[in-house]
Coordinates of C-alpha atoms in Angstrom, one line a residue:
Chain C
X658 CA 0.0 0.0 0.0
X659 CA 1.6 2.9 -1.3
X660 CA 2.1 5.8 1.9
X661 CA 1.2 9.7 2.4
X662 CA 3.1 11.8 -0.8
X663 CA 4.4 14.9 -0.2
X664 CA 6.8 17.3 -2.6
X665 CA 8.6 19.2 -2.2
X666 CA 11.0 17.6 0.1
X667 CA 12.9 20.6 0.7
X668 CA 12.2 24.5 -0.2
X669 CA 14.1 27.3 0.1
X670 CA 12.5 31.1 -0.2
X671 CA 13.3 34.4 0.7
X672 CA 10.7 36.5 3.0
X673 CA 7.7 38.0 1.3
X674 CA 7.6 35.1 -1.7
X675 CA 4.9 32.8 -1.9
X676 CA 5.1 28.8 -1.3
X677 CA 2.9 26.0 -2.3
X678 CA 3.0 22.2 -1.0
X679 CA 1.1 18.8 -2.2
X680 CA 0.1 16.2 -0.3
X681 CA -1.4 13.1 -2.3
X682 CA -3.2 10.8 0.8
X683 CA -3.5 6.7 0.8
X684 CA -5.7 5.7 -1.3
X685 CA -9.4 5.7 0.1
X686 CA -8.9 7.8 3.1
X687 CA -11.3 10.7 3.8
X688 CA -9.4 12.8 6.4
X689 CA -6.4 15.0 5.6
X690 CA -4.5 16.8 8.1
X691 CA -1.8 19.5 7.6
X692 CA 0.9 20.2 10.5
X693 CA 3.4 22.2 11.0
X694 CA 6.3 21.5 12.8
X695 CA 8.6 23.9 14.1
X696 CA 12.2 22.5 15.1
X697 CA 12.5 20.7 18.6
X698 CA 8.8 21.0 18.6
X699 CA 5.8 18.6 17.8
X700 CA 4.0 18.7 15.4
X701 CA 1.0 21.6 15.4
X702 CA -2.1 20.8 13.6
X703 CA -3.3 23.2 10.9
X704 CA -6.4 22.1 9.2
X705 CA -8.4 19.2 9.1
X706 CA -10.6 17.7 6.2
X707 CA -13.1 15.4 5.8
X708 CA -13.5 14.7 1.9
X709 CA -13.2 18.0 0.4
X710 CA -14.8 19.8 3.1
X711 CA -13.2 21.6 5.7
X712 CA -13.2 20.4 9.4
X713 CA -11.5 23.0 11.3
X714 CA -9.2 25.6 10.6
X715 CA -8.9 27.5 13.4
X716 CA -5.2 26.8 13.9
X717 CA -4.6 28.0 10.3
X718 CA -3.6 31.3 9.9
X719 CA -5.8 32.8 7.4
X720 CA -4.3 35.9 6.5
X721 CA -1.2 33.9 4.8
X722 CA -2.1 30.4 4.8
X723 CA -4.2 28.6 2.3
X724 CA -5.4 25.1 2.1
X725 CA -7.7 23.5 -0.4
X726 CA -9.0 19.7 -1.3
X727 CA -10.1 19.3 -4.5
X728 CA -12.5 16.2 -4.9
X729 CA -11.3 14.9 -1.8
X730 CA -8.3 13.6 -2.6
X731 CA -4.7 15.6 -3.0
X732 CA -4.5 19.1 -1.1
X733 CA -2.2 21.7 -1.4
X734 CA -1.3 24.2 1.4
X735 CA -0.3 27.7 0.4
X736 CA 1.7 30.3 2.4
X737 CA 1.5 33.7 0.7
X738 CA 3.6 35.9 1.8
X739 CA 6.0 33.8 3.9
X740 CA 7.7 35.0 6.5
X741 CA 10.9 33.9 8.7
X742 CA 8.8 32.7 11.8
X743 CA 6.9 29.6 8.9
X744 CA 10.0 28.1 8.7
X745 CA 9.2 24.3 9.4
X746 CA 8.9 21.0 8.3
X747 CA 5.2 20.4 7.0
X748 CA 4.1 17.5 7.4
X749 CA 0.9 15.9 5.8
X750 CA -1.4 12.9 7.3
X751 CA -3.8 11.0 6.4
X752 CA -6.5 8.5 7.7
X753 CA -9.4 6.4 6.9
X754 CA -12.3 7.2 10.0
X755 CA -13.2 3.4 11.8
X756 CA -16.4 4.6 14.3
X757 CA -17.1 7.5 15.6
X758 CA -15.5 6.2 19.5
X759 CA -11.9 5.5 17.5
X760 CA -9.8 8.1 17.3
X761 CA -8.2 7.2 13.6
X762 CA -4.7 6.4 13.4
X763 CA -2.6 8.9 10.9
X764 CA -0.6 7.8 8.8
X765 CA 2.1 10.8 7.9
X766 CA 4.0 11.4 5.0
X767 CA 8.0 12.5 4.8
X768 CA 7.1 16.1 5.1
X769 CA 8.5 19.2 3.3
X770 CA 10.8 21.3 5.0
X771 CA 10.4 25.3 4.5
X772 CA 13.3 27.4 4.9
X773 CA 12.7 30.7 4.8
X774 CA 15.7 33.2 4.5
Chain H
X112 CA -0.4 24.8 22.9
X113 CA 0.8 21.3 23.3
X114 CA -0.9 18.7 25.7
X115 CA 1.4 16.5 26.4
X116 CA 5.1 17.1 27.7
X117 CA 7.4 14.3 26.9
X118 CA 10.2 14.0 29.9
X119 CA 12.6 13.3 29.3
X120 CA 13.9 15.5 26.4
X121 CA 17.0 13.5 25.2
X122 CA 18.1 10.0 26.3
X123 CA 21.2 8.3 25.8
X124 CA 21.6 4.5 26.1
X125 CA 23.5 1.6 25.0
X126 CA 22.2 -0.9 22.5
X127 CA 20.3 -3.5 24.7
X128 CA 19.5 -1.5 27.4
X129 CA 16.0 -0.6 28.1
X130 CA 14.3 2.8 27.2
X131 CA 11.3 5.1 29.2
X132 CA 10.2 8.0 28.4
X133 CA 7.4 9.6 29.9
X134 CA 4.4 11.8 29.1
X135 CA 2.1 14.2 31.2
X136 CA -1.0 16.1 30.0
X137 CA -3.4 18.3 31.3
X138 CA -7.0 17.6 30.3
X139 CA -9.2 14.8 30.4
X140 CA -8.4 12.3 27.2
X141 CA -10.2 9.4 25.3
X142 CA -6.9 8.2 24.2
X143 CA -3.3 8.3 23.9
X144 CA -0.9 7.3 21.0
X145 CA 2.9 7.5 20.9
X146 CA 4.1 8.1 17.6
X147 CA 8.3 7.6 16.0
X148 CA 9.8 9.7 14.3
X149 CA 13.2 9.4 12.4
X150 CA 15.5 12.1 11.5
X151 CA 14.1 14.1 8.4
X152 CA 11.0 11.4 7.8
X153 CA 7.4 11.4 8.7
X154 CA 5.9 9.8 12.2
X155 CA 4.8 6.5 12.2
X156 CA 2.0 5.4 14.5
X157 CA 3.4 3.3 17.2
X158 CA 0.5 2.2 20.0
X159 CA -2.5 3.6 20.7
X160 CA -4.0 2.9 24.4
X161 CA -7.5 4.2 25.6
X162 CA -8.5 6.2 28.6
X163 CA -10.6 2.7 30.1
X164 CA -7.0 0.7 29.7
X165 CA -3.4 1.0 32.2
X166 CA -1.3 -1.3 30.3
X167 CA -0.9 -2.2 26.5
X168 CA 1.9 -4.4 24.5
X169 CA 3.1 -4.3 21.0
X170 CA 6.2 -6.1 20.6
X171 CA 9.2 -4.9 22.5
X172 CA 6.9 -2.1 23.5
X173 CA 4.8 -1.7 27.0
X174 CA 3.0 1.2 27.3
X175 CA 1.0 2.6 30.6
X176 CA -1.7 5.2 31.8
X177 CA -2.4 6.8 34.6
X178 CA -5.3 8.9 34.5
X179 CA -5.4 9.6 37.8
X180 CA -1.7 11.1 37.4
X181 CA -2.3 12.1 33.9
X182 CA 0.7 10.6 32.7
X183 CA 1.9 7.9 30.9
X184 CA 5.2 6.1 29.8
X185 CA 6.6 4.0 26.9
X186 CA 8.9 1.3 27.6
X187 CA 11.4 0.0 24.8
X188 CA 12.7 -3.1 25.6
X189 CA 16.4 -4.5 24.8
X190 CA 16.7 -1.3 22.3
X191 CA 18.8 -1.0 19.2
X192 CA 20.5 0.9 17.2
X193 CA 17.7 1.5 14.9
X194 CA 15.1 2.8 17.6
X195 CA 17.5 5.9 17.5
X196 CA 14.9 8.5 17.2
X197 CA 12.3 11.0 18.4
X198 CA 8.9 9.8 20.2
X199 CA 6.1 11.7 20.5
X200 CA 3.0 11.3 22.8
X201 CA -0.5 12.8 21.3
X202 CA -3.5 13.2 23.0
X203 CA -7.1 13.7 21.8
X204 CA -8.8 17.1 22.2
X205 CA -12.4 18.2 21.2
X206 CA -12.2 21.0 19.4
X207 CA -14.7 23.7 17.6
X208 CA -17.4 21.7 16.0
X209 CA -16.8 18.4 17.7
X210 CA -14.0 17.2 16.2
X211 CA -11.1 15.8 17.1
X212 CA -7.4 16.8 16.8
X213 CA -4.3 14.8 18.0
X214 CA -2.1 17.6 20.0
X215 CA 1.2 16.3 20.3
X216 CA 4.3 17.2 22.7
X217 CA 7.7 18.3 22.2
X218 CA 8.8 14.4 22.4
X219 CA 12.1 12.8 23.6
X220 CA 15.3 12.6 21.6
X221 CA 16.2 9.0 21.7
X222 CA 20.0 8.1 20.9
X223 CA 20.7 3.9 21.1
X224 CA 24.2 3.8 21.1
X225 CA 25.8 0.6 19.4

């Protein structure tokens, strides 16, 4: 079973320019998640979908971060403009909900890390 | 903010010797997962062990909870080399709209020294 895609791996951008990552999920599974992990830290959860709609974004801030799902499969997460403080590895997740007791297990992909200079 | 605080932050043993690491939180959970993490990849679910359960096995794993103490440990058993690594406790939160979110902690550095 092929795992959680992510590209880039790496990025490097200056302040002010714009940054786009993909996340392509497992196959089948109706929750995305987006985190951002800031170094020495865990991981901080950014937005959650279910399908193509959105769960929650109130960790996401919206006046430079974007997310989108279109058709409920791959997502891409925006940051426009960036700025030092986003630099981070951003990491995607997926999972596939069992019942509504269970909370899912996530299945991550290898991340992009975001450098910003 | 995070939930849970992993203690302790790094942790240097030799190959064979036995690991703990342990985790505190604050609020009330239904869950807890640990979760690995190798330098530069993704995490990888480890154990999962819910709020009605103390003790749970997977291999060369043990994990406990204490809900009482709001706390709970990970136990690697005769470690090696490859379980160099970071772990990462997550607890469940209920968030806006009834959801939940995994909120993880700043984990433990763990170095297996060969």
């Amino acid at each position: 079973e092929a795992g959680v895609a992510q590209s880039p791996r790496y990025k490097i951008i200056e302040k002010r320019q714009s940054v786009a990552f993909w996340c392509n999920p497992i196959s089948g599974h109706a929750t995305l998640y987006w985190y951002q992990q800031i170094l020495g830290q865990g991981p901080k959860l950014l937005i959650q979908f279910q399908n193509n709609g959105v769960v929650d974004d109130s960790q996401l801030p919206k006046d430079r971060f974007s997310a989108e799902r279109l058709k409920g499969v791959d997502s891409t997460l925006k940051i426009q403009p960036a700025k030092l403080e986003d630099s981070a590895v951003y990491l995607c997740a997926s999972s596939q909900p069992v019942s509504r007791d269970w909370t899912d297990t996530q299945y991550f992909g290898p991340g992009t890390r975001l450098t910003v200079l | 903010s995070q939930q849970g605080e992993e203690d302790p932050q790094a942790l240097s043993i030799q190959e064979g010797e036995n690991a703990t690491m342990n985790c505190s939180y604050k609020t009330s959970i239904n869950n807890l997962q640990w979760y690995r993490q190798n330098s530069g990849r993704g995490l990888v679910h480890l154990i999962l062990i819910r709020s009605n359960e103390r003790e749970k096995h997977s291999g060369r794993l043990r994990v406990t909870l204490d809900t009482s103490k709001k706390s709970s440990s990970l136990l690697i058993t005769a470690s090696r080399a490859a379980d160099t690594a970071s772990y990462f406790c997550a607890t469940d939160a209920v968030w806006g709209g009834g959801s939940e979110k995994l909120v993880f902690g700043k984990g433990t550095k763990l170095t297996v020294n060969p």
